[in-house]
Amino acid sequence: MAHSRVVVLGPQRLQPTLALAVASLGLQGRLAAVTAGWEEREAEDQELAAHLAGRTVNLALYERADGVFRYDTELHQATRARQDRIRRSQELYRVRLAHQLEAARELLRRETRPGYEGLVPSQLEGAILGLRALDAEHVERIRSLHVEFEQRWKPFERESVALQRRELEATLADCAGLCIAGGNVGILLNRLRMFGVLDLLRGQPIFAWSAGAMVLTERIVLFHDFPPQGAGDPEVLEAGLGAVSGLVALPHADKRLALGDAARVSLFARRFAPDLCVALPARTRLDWHELRWSGESGARKLCADGSLAEVGA
Amino acid sequence: MSLLGDLAAKRHIGPADIDAFLRSHRFPLVEGRTVTFVFVGAADEVRLRHWIAGLPPSQIFTRFHDSPMWTLSIDIPEGSRVEYKLEIVRGTHHQLIQDPLNEELARDPYGANSVVFGAGYARPDWIGHDTEARLGEIQELKIDSAAFGDTRDVLVYVPARFRTTRRYPLLVVHDGPDYLKFASLRTVLDNLIHRLEVQPMVVALTGSSNRLVEYANDERQARFLVDELLPMMESRYPLLPQPAARGLMGASFGGVASLATAWRRPGVFGNLLLQSGSFVFTDIGPNDRGPVFDPVVRFMSEFRAAPGRPADSAYVSCGTYEALIYYNRSIVPLLQSTGMHVRFTESRDGHNWENWRDRLREGLTTLFPGQLMMVYE
């Protein structure tokens, strides 16, 4: 369910803007922090704490999950089995995706080739519809694996998880906001979902960046146009937590995407339309408030014509 | 018209014309596939000495229009990197020098060569210091080796943000100190790990003062790596235990040592990164490379007859200007026939450290891919 107030920021490591964002909402008191995407380094949050003048309380979701798994081995095994099936489903989806994306790119290459005048657009439209259908099918397939898991194992009703949720709820009740850092997007998503953290909030605003921003969307898109191996096909991981709507979050897009390649930008934007595909370099800020997006200058969206435009333009 | 043609078109070429020409261009001149080497000075003869297999190793310059300038134009395909020296002949005196007009140098254990880049060669952007990359650390260890009956120095690369609670892949590198010095391996690891292109890993950088013997399928080397180095590394560092998380790497004779160790002790190291391996064999008669290669040729005969399955994956690279290209091309289908997953890359380069440096990204990301698509910090 969409959250009432979310601030999405660019990456924070080198040019932190989080404190400014927190101050802009006039928040007082403590701030809960999620750094589970950093995995074993979860507790190494000294820079974040210093940036927020020592106001943070780390929810330690990674550590809590480890504790749950040590105590509740049945849940641990079930979770691993689920993740294994998700991983394999992702592999199979990737096989189909590679072919469909290559087909769409080949159509784009022929768009300006003599003899194909007027023939490509309708074929390309069909190819993009095919990509959207494949992405949607994948999201649904992974969602059904989660539903099956939750119905069978009822994690929130297990004492191992319920105990942690009670503690988290009490901690969050004392916090003015929740800050979600980046890292491994899969790990971060799973830890937030495992404890149902967003459901424990009482309307406090969320500040999120990098992978933290990605997990809040309705659909998590993995991307990198310059991998050392392979074609760098953007792929859907699975549904996100849905705290915000209509956004594909693209942190570090300035480094990870070929934003000057109009064909790639166009295909990306058309495939994920009508969602806003927004490049989120450092110092960017996007606000989700009353179910609408607004962006400060600098936040740019990928457009169907292959260009980039300021959000709101 | 070529740049040299412009100068030649003058009716008289005086010292001032040559000075102006030298000041206004970078040398060697690269014009498409044509590379022109230039030398100015007193000499009876000037030759280009290079190590491109298939070309005469010494090519003679001609005097440019009775001026003190000597030139030589040769065809160098796009993307090439060619190391060379100039041989200056004065009377009976022959002197090998770096090209005085070219500041580009490639260093190796024997000194430095001048280097020319063919059109389209791009210096990788991951070999220089990246201010955003977190830096790994080099630690120094000593290991008493029963295999060799002496004490060996081992340098260990430990990645940035190393944690004892995490477990890491292990890469064992032959000629490790040379890889650090001449192939920028430490910086390359820092950058590729920072970019999430390779996994954070522990790298054992081994060396040998008698590599032509110890790396030529010497049983002691396999014993040293598997029975001595590996247990010591596992006792000191949190390493992943499975073969898929272990690799052997080496260039030239180091490639032979890597393959020979994996062949002698299959199932220990799952990955091989073999650069310009000296995999010389003969199908008939003795080898023509001298006695140093005799144990290599014997090994290759045994290996070709019974390759077994030395590892699960290999990245093999070789320069097309190396005489070893034939042997490296030959070994690829042989490795594939064992069921190994093999990736092979040819580069327009020679048997040198910068060729091996330029292939590190592809090799390391093939064998130890990072979580590029999953991590957004």
PDB file of N, CA, C and O in Angstrom, chain A residues 131-154:
ATOM      1  N   LEU A 131       7.397  -7.422 -24.249  1.00  0.00           N
ATOM      2  CA  LEU A 131       8.308  -7.240 -23.110  1.00  0.00           C
ATOM      3  C   LEU A 131       7.521  -6.936 -21.834  1.00  0.00           C
ATOM      4  O   LEU A 131       7.813  -7.487 -20.764  1.00  0.00           O
ATOM      5  N   ARG A 132       6.542  -6.052 -21.967  1.00  0.00           N
ATOM      6  CA  ARG A 132       5.734  -5.708 -20.785  1.00  0.00           C
ATOM      7  C   ARG A 132       5.001  -6.941 -20.250  1.00  0.00           C
ATOM      8  O   ARG A 132       4.914  -7.155 -19.037  1.00  0.00           O
ATOM      9  N   ALA A 133       4.501  -7.734 -21.190  1.00  0.00           N
ATOM     10  CA  ALA A 133       3.777  -8.942 -20.760  1.00  0.00           C
ATOM     11  C   ALA A 133       4.721  -9.902 -20.046  1.00  0.00           C
ATOM     12  O   ALA A 133       4.368 -10.504 -19.019  1.00  0.00           O
ATOM     13  N   LEU A 134       5.931 -10.035 -20.590  1.00  0.00           N
ATOM     14  CA  LEU A 134       6.906 -10.932 -19.964  1.00  0.00           C
ATOM     15  C   LEU A 134       7.285 -10.427 -18.569  1.00  0.00           C
ATOM     16  O   LEU A 134       7.341 -11.205 -17.601  1.00  0.00           O
ATOM     17  N   ASP A 135       7.537  -9.116 -18.458  1.00  0.00           N
ATOM     18  CA  ASP A 135       7.872  -8.539 -17.148  1.00  0.00           C
ATOM     19  C   ASP A 135       6.732  -8.765 -16.148  1.00  0.00           C
ATOM     20  O   ASP A 135       6.963  -9.137 -14.990  1.00  0.00           O
ATOM     21  N   ALA A 136       5.515  -8.523 -16.609  1.00  0.00           N
ATOM     22  CA  ALA A 136       4.347  -8.674 -15.715  1.00  0.00           C
ATOM     23  C   ALA A 136       4.182 -10.133 -15.293  1.00  0.00           C
ATOM     24  O   ALA A 136       3.888 -10.436 -14.123  1.00  0.00           O
ATOM     25  N   GLU A 137       4.397 -11.019 -16.232  1.00  0.00           N
ATOM     26  CA  GLU A 137       4.277 -12.454 -15.924  1.00  0.00           C
ATOM     27  C   GLU A 137       5.317 -12.849 -14.877  1.00  0.00           C
ATOM     28  O   GLU A 137       5.026 -13.607 -13.940  1.00  0.00           O
ATOM     29  N   HIS A 138       6.522 -12.297 -15.038  1.00  0.00           N
ATOM     30  CA  HIS A 138       7.589 -12.615 -14.093  1.00  0.00           C
ATOM     31  C   HIS A 138       7.246 -12.095 -12.685  1.00  0.00           C
ATOM     32  O   HIS A 138       7.399 -12.819 -11.690  1.00  0.00           O
ATOM     33  N   VAL A 139       6.780 -10.851 -12.634  1.00  0.00           N
ATOM     34  CA  VAL A 139       6.403 -10.285 -11.334  1.00  0.00           C
ATOM     35  C   VAL A 139       5.340 -11.154 -10.674  1.00  0.00           C
ATOM     36  O   VAL A 139       5.411 -11.461  -9.477  1.00  0.00           O
ATOM     37  N   GLU A 140       4.384 -11.559 -11.464  1.00  0.00           N
ATOM     38  CA  GLU A 140       3.288 -12.372 -10.926  1.00  0.00           C
ATOM     39  C   GLU A 140       3.793 -13.731 -10.450  1.00  0.00           C
ATOM     40  O   GLU A 140       3.363 -14.249  -9.409  1.00  0.00           O
ATOM     41  N   ARG A 141       4.713 -14.301 -11.210  1.00  0.00           N
ATOM     42  CA  ARG A 141       5.228 -15.627 -10.838  1.00  0.00           C
ATOM     43  C   ARG A 141       5.981 -15.543  -9.496  1.00  0.00           C
ATOM     44  O   ARG A 141       5.802 -16.398  -8.631  1.00  0.00           O
ATOM     45  N   ILE A 142       6.774 -14.507  -9.346  1.00  0.00           N
ATOM     46  CA  ILE A 142       7.531 -14.378  -8.088  1.00  0.00           C
ATOM     47  C   ILE A 142       6.564 -14.050  -6.945  1.00  0.00           C
ATOM     48  O   ILE A 142       6.701 -14.575  -5.826  1.00  0.00           O
ATOM     49  N   ARG A 143       5.575 -13.222  -7.251  1.00  0.00           N
ATOM     50  CA  ARG A 143       4.594 -12.893  -6.211  1.00  0.00           C
ATOM     51  C   ARG A 143       3.897 -14.172  -5.719  1.00  0.00           C
ATOM     52  O   ARG A 143       3.692 -14.360  -4.514  1.00  0.00           O
ATOM     53  N   SER A 144       3.576 -15.044  -6.639  1.00  0.00           N
ATOM     54  CA  SER A 144       2.872 -16.266  -6.236  1.00  0.00           C
ATOM     55  C   SER A 144       3.771 -17.161  -5.371  1.00  0.00           C
ATOM     56  O   SER A 144       3.290 -17.853  -4.470  1.00  0.00           O
ATOM     57  N   LEU A 145       5.092 -17.111  -5.625  1.00  0.00           N
ATOM     58  CA  LEU A 145       6.008 -17.882  -4.772  1.00  0.00           C
ATOM     59  C   LEU A 145       6.010 -17.327  -3.349  1.00  0.00           C
ATOM     60  O   LEU A 145       6.060 -18.078  -2.369  1.00  0.00           O
ATOM     61  N   HIS A 146       5.938 -16.001  -3.251  1.00  0.00           N
ATOM     62  CA  HIS A 146       5.876 -15.389  -1.918  1.00  0.00           C
ATOM     63  C   HIS A 146       4.561 -15.723  -1.219  1.00  0.00           C
ATOM     64  O   HIS A 146       4.539 -16.030  -0.022  1.00  0.00           O
ATOM     65  N   VAL A 147       3.469 -15.649  -1.980  1.00  0.00           N
ATOM     66  CA  VAL A 147       2.150 -15.932  -1.381  1.00  0.00           C
ATOM     67  C   VAL A 147       2.112 -17.378  -0.875  1.00  0.00           C
ATOM     68  O   VAL A 147       1.678 -17.654   0.255  1.00  0.00           O
ATOM     69  N   GLU A 148       2.604 -18.261  -1.716  1.00  0.00           N
ATOM     70  CA  GLU A 148       2.637 -19.678  -1.344  1.00  0.00           C
ATOM     71  C   GLU A 148       3.456 -19.872  -0.054  1.00  0.00           C
ATOM     72  O   GLU A 148       3.053 -20.596   0.867  1.00  0.00           O
ATOM     73  N   PHE A 149       4.576 -19.194   0.013  1.00  0.00           N
ATOM     74  CA  PHE A 149       5.455 -19.280   1.185  1.00  0.00           C
ATOM     75  C   PHE A 149       4.740 -18.745   2.429  1.00  0.00           C
ATOM     76  O   PHE A 149       4.743 -19.378   3.493  1.00  0.00           O
ATOM     77  N   GLU A 150       4.115 -17.587   2.272  1.00  0.00           N
ATOM     78  CA  GLU A 150       3.475 -16.965   3.445  1.00  0.00           C
ATOM     79  C   GLU A 150       2.287 -17.784   3.931  1.00  0.00           C
ATOM     80  O   GLU A 150       2.053 -17.898   5.138  1.00  0.00           O
ATOM     81  N   GLN A 151       1.548 -18.344   2.979  1.00  0.00           N
ATOM     82  CA  GLN A 151       0.385 -19.154   3.393  1.00  0.00           C
ATOM     83  C   GLN A 151       0.832 -20.424   4.108  1.00  0.00           C
ATOM     84  O   GLN A 151       0.211 -20.859   5.067  1.00  0.00           O
ATOM     85  N   ARG A 152       1.913 -20.980   3.647  1.00  0.00           N
ATOM     86  CA  ARG A 152       2.342 -22.238   4.238  1.00  0.00           C
ATOM     87  C   ARG A 152       3.066 -22.029   5.577  1.00  0.00           C
ATOM     88  O   ARG A 152       2.834 -22.760   6.535  1.00  0.00           O
ATOM     89  N   TRP A 153       3.934 -21.009   5.636  1.00  0.00           N
ATOM     90  CA  TRP A 153       4.808 -20.892   6.806  1.00  0.00           C
ATOM     91  C   TRP A 153       4.358 -19.796   7.781  1.00  0.00           C
ATOM     92  O   TRP A 153       4.871 -19.714   8.889  1.00  0.00           O
ATOM     93  N   LYS A 154       3.450 -18.934   7.347  1.00  0.00           N
ATOM     94  CA  LYS A 154       2.904 -17.869   8.199  1.00  0.00           C
ATOM     95  C   LYS A 154       4.002 -17.216   9.064  1.00  0.00           C
ATOM     96  O   LYS A 154       3.970 -17.293  10.315  1.00  0.00           O
TER      97      LYS A 154
END
